[in-house]
Amino acid sequence: MVADCGANCARWLLCLANFVFIAVSTCVVIAGTWLAADKASFINLTLNVTSSEINPANSSNGDAEKILKEFVEPAVIEQAAYILIALGAFLFIISFLGYCGAIKESRVLLTAYGIFLIIIFALQIALILLSTIYKSQAEHHSKGFLKTSLSKYYTTGTNKDAVTHSWDLVMAHMSCCGVDGFD
């Protein structure tokens, strides 16, 4: 009976954790579906939030609102919606396997759940190793991209676009100029 208590506790903790993930993934799928189905209401909501009086982004003379207006386009929102739907569905499937496997004490479902978790863990390890190995190359390419973006797309004067406003905000917050300082 004592050994049974630990197994039952682990089983119900696994059920509880997977149930929470099922609820979260359902919310992610619902948000993605809302974005895919009704982009206009999301754009209106986002623009209303940024134009409110209590928003800290309004302290920069409306630059954040201009940036947001350019980046909140239907194509960008549609891509984000499909990514949210895919990630939510993937998380839902894995959590559902774990939840049903723990409730029914099914070896097949728990084995599939365990294999998915091992694959995800292995992918995380691979990502960590690749980022460690290629850190200097990624830094070099990132700086090159940032310098190109700054030299090609940064504009001065009254006709500023989203890239210019983004660079102005970043440089103001970082108290710096450019990518490598004043170069």
CSV table of C-alpha atoms in Angstrom, one decimal:
chain,number,residue,atom,x,y,z
A,1,MET,CA,0.0,0.0,0.0
A,2,VAL,CA,2.9,2.4,0.8
A,3,ALA,CA,4.6,1.8,-2.6
A,4,ASP,CA,1.2,2.3,-4.3
A,5,CYS,CA,0.9,5.8,-2.7
A,6,GLY,CA,4.0,7.1,-4.5
A,7,ALA,CA,2.8,5.7,-7.9
A,8,ASN,CA,-0.6,7.2,-7.4
A,9,CYS,CA,0.9,10.6,-6.5
A,10,ALA,CA,3.1,10.6,-9.6
A,11,ARG,CA,0.2,9.5,-11.8
A,12,TRP,CA,-2.1,12.3,-10.5
A,13,LEU,CA,0.7,14.9,-10.7
A,14,LEU,CA,1.3,13.8,-14.3
A,15,CYS,CA,-2.4,14.1,-15.0
A,16,LEU,CA,-2.6,17.6,-13.4
A,17,ALA,CA,0.4,18.9,-15.3
A,18,ASN,CA,-0.8,17.6,-18.6
A,19,PHE,CA,-4.3,19.0,-17.9
A,20,VAL,CA,-2.8,22.4,-17.4
A,21,PHE,CA,-0.9,22.1,-20.7
A,22,ILE,CA,-4.1,21.0,-22.4
A,23,ALA,CA,-5.8,24.1,-21.1
A,24,VAL,CA,-2.9,26.4,-22.2
A,25,SER,CA,-2.6,24.8,-25.6
A,26,THR,CA,-6.4,25.1,-26.1
A,27,CYS,CA,-6.1,28.8,-25.3
A,28,VAL,CA,-3.2,29.2,-27.8
A,29,VAL,CA,-5.2,27.4,-30.5
A,30,ILE,CA,-8.2,29.6,-29.8
A,31,ALA,CA,-6.1,32.8,-30.0
A,32,GLY,CA,-4.5,31.6,-33.2
A,33,THR,CA,-7.9,30.8,-34.7
A,34,TRP,CA,-9.2,34.3,-33.6
A,35,LEU,CA,-6.2,35.9,-35.3
A,36,ALA,CA,-6.8,33.9,-38.5
A,37,ALA,CA,-10.5,34.5,-38.6
A,38,ASP,CA,-10.8,38.1,-37.5
A,39,LYS,CA,-7.6,40.1,-38.1
A,40,ALA,CA,-9.5,43.5,-38.0
A,41,SER,CA,-10.6,43.1,-34.4
A,42,PHE,CA,-7.1,42.2,-33.3
A,43,ILE,CA,-5.6,45.2,-35.2
A,44,ASN,CA,-8.2,47.5,-33.6
A,45,LEU,CA,-7.6,46.1,-30.1
A,46,THR,CA,-3.8,46.5,-30.5
A,47,LEU,CA,-4.0,50.0,-31.7
A,48,ASN,CA,-6.5,51.0,-29.0
A,49,VAL,CA,-4.2,49.6,-26.3
A,50,THR,CA,-1.2,51.5,-27.6
A,51,SER,CA,-3.2,54.8,-27.9
A,52,SER,CA,-4.4,54.6,-24.3
A,53,GLU,CA,-3.3,57.2,-21.7
A,54,ILE,CA,-1.6,54.6,-19.4
A,55,ASN,CA,0.5,53.0,-22.0
A,56,PRO,CA,4.3,53.6,-21.2
A,57,ALA,CA,5.1,53.4,-25.0
A,58,ASN,CA,3.3,56.7,-25.5
A,59,SER,CA,6.1,58.5,-23.8
A,60,SER,CA,8.2,58.4,-27.0
A,61,ASN,CA,6.0,60.9,-29.0
A,62,GLY,CA,4.0,58.2,-30.7
A,63,ASP,CA,6.9,56.4,-32.3
A,64,ALA,CA,5.8,53.1,-30.9
A,65,GLU,CA,2.3,53.6,-32.4
A,66,LYS,CA,3.8,54.3,-35.8
A,67,ILE,CA,6.0,51.2,-35.6
A,68,LEU,CA,3.0,49.1,-34.5
A,69,LYS,CA,0.8,50.4,-37.4
A,70,GLU,CA,3.4,49.3,-39.9
A,71,PHE,CA,4.1,45.9,-38.3
A,72,VAL,CA,0.4,45.0,-37.6
A,73,GLU,CA,-0.4,44.1,-41.2
A,74,PRO,CA,-2.8,41.3,-42.2
A,75,ALA,CA,0.0,39.2,-43.7
A,76,VAL,CA,2.1,39.3,-40.6
A,77,ILE,CA,-0.9,38.5,-38.4
A,78,GLU,CA,-2.0,35.6,-40.6
A,79,GLN,CA,1.5,34.0,-40.4
A,80,ALA,CA,1.5,34.5,-36.6
A,81,ALA,CA,-2.0,33.0,-36.4
A,82,TYR,CA,-0.9,29.8,-38.3
A,83,ILE,CA,2.2,29.5,-36.1
A,84,LEU,CA,0.1,29.8,-33.0
A,85,ILE,CA,-2.4,27.2,-34.3
A,86,ALA,CA,0.4,24.7,-35.2
A,87,LEU,CA,2.2,25.1,-31.8
A,88,GLY,CA,-1.0,24.9,-29.9
A,89,ALA,CA,-2.1,21.7,-31.7
A,90,PHE,CA,1.3,20.1,-31.2
A,91,LEU,CA,1.3,20.9,-27.5
A,92,PHE,CA,-2.3,19.7,-27.2
A,93,ILE,CA,-1.5,16.3,-28.9
A,94,ILE,CA,1.5,15.7,-26.6
A,95,SER,CA,-0.3,16.8,-23.5
A,96,PHE,CA,-3.4,14.7,-24.4
A,97,LEU,CA,-1.2,11.6,-24.9
A,98,GLY,CA,0.3,12.1,-21.4
A,99,TYR,CA,-3.0,12.9,-19.8
A,100,CYS,CA,-4.9,9.9,-21.3
A,101,GLY,CA,-1.9,7.6,-20.8
A,102,ALA,CA,-1.7,8.5,-17.1
A,103,ILE,CA,-5.5,8.2,-16.5
A,104,LYS,CA,-5.9,4.9,-18.3
A,105,GLU,CA,-2.4,3.6,-17.3
A,106,SER,CA,-1.8,2.8,-20.9
A,107,ARG,CA,1.7,1.7,-21.8
A,108,VAL,CA,1.3,2.6,-25.5
A,109,LEU,CA,0.1,6.2,-24.8
A,110,LEU,CA,2.8,6.7,-22.1
A,111,THR,CA,5.5,5.3,-24.4
A,112,ALA,CA,4.4,7.6,-27.2
A,113,TYR,CA,4.4,10.5,-24.7
A,114,GLY,CA,7.8,9.6,-23.4
A,115,ILE,CA,9.2,9.3,-27.0
A,116,PHE,CA,7.9,12.8,-27.9
A,117,LEU,CA,9.4,14.2,-24.7
A,118,ILE,CA,12.8,12.6,-25.5
A,119,ILE,CA,12.7,13.9,-29.0
A,120,ILE,CA,11.9,17.4,-27.7
A,121,PHE,CA,14.7,17.2,-25.1
A,122,ALA,CA,17.2,16.0,-27.8
A,123,LEU,CA,16.2,18.9,-30.1
A,124,GLN,CA,16.8,21.3,-27.2
A,125,ILE,CA,20.2,19.8,-26.5
A,126,ALA,CA,21.1,20.0,-30.2
A,127,LEU,CA,19.9,23.7,-30.3
A,128,ILE,CA,22.1,24.5,-27.3
A,129,LEU,CA,25.1,22.8,-28.8
A,130,LEU,CA,24.6,24.5,-32.2
A,131,SER,CA,24.2,27.9,-30.6
A,132,THR,CA,27.4,27.4,-28.5
A,133,ILE,CA,29.4,26.1,-31.5
A,134,TYR,CA,28.2,28.8,-34.0
A,135,LYS,CA,28.0,31.7,-31.5
A,136,SER,CA,30.8,33.7,-33.2
A,137,GLN,CA,29.4,33.2,-36.7
A,138,ALA,CA,25.9,34.1,-35.6
A,139,GLU,CA,27.2,37.2,-33.9
A,140,HIS,CA,29.2,38.2,-37.1
A,141,HIS,CA,26.1,37.6,-39.3
A,142,SER,CA,23.8,39.4,-36.9
A,143,LYS,CA,26.1,42.5,-36.8
A,144,GLY,CA,26.4,42.4,-40.6
A,145,PHE,CA,22.6,42.3,-41.0
A,146,LEU,CA,22.1,45.1,-38.5
A,147,LYS,CA,24.8,47.3,-40.2
A,148,THR,CA,23.1,46.6,-43.6
A,149,SER,CA,19.7,47.5,-42.1
A,150,LEU,CA,21.1,50.7,-40.6
A,151,SER,CA,22.9,51.8,-43.7
A,152,LYS,CA,20.2,50.9,-46.3
A,153,TYR,CA,16.9,51.6,-44.5
A,154,TYR,CA,17.6,54.2,-41.9
A,155,THR,CA,16.2,57.6,-43.0
A,156,THR,CA,16.4,61.0,-41.6
A,157,GLY,CA,14.1,63.9,-41.8
A,158,THR,CA,10.3,63.9,-41.5
A,159,ASN,CA,9.5,60.8,-43.5
A,160,LYS,CA,10.5,58.1,-41.1
A,161,ASP,CA,9.4,54.5,-41.5
A,162,ALA,CA,9.1,51.6,-39.0
A,163,VAL,CA,12.8,50.6,-39.4
A,164,THR,CA,14.0,54.1,-38.6
A,165,HIS,CA,11.6,54.4,-35.6
A,166,SER,CA,12.8,51.0,-34.3
A,167,TRP,CA,16.4,52.0,-34.6
A,168,ASP,CA,15.7,55.3,-32.8
A,169,LEU,CA,14.0,53.5,-30.0
A,170,VAL,CA,16.7,50.9,-29.6
A,171,MET,CA,19.5,53.5,-29.7
A,172,ALA,CA,17.6,55.7,-27.2
A,173,HIS,CA,17.1,52.8,-24.8
A,174,MET,CA,20.6,51.5,-25.1
A,175,SER,CA,22.2,55.0,-25.0
A,176,CYS,CA,24.3,54.2,-28.0
A,177,CYS,CA,24.7,54.9,-31.6
A,178,GLY,CA,24.7,52.3,-34.4
A,179,VAL,CA,25.8,48.7,-34.0
A,180,ASP,CA,29.4,49.2,-32.9
A,181,GLY,CA,29.1,52.6,-31.3
A,182,PHE,CA,29.9,55.6,-33.5
A,183,ASP,CA,31.3,53.6,-36.4
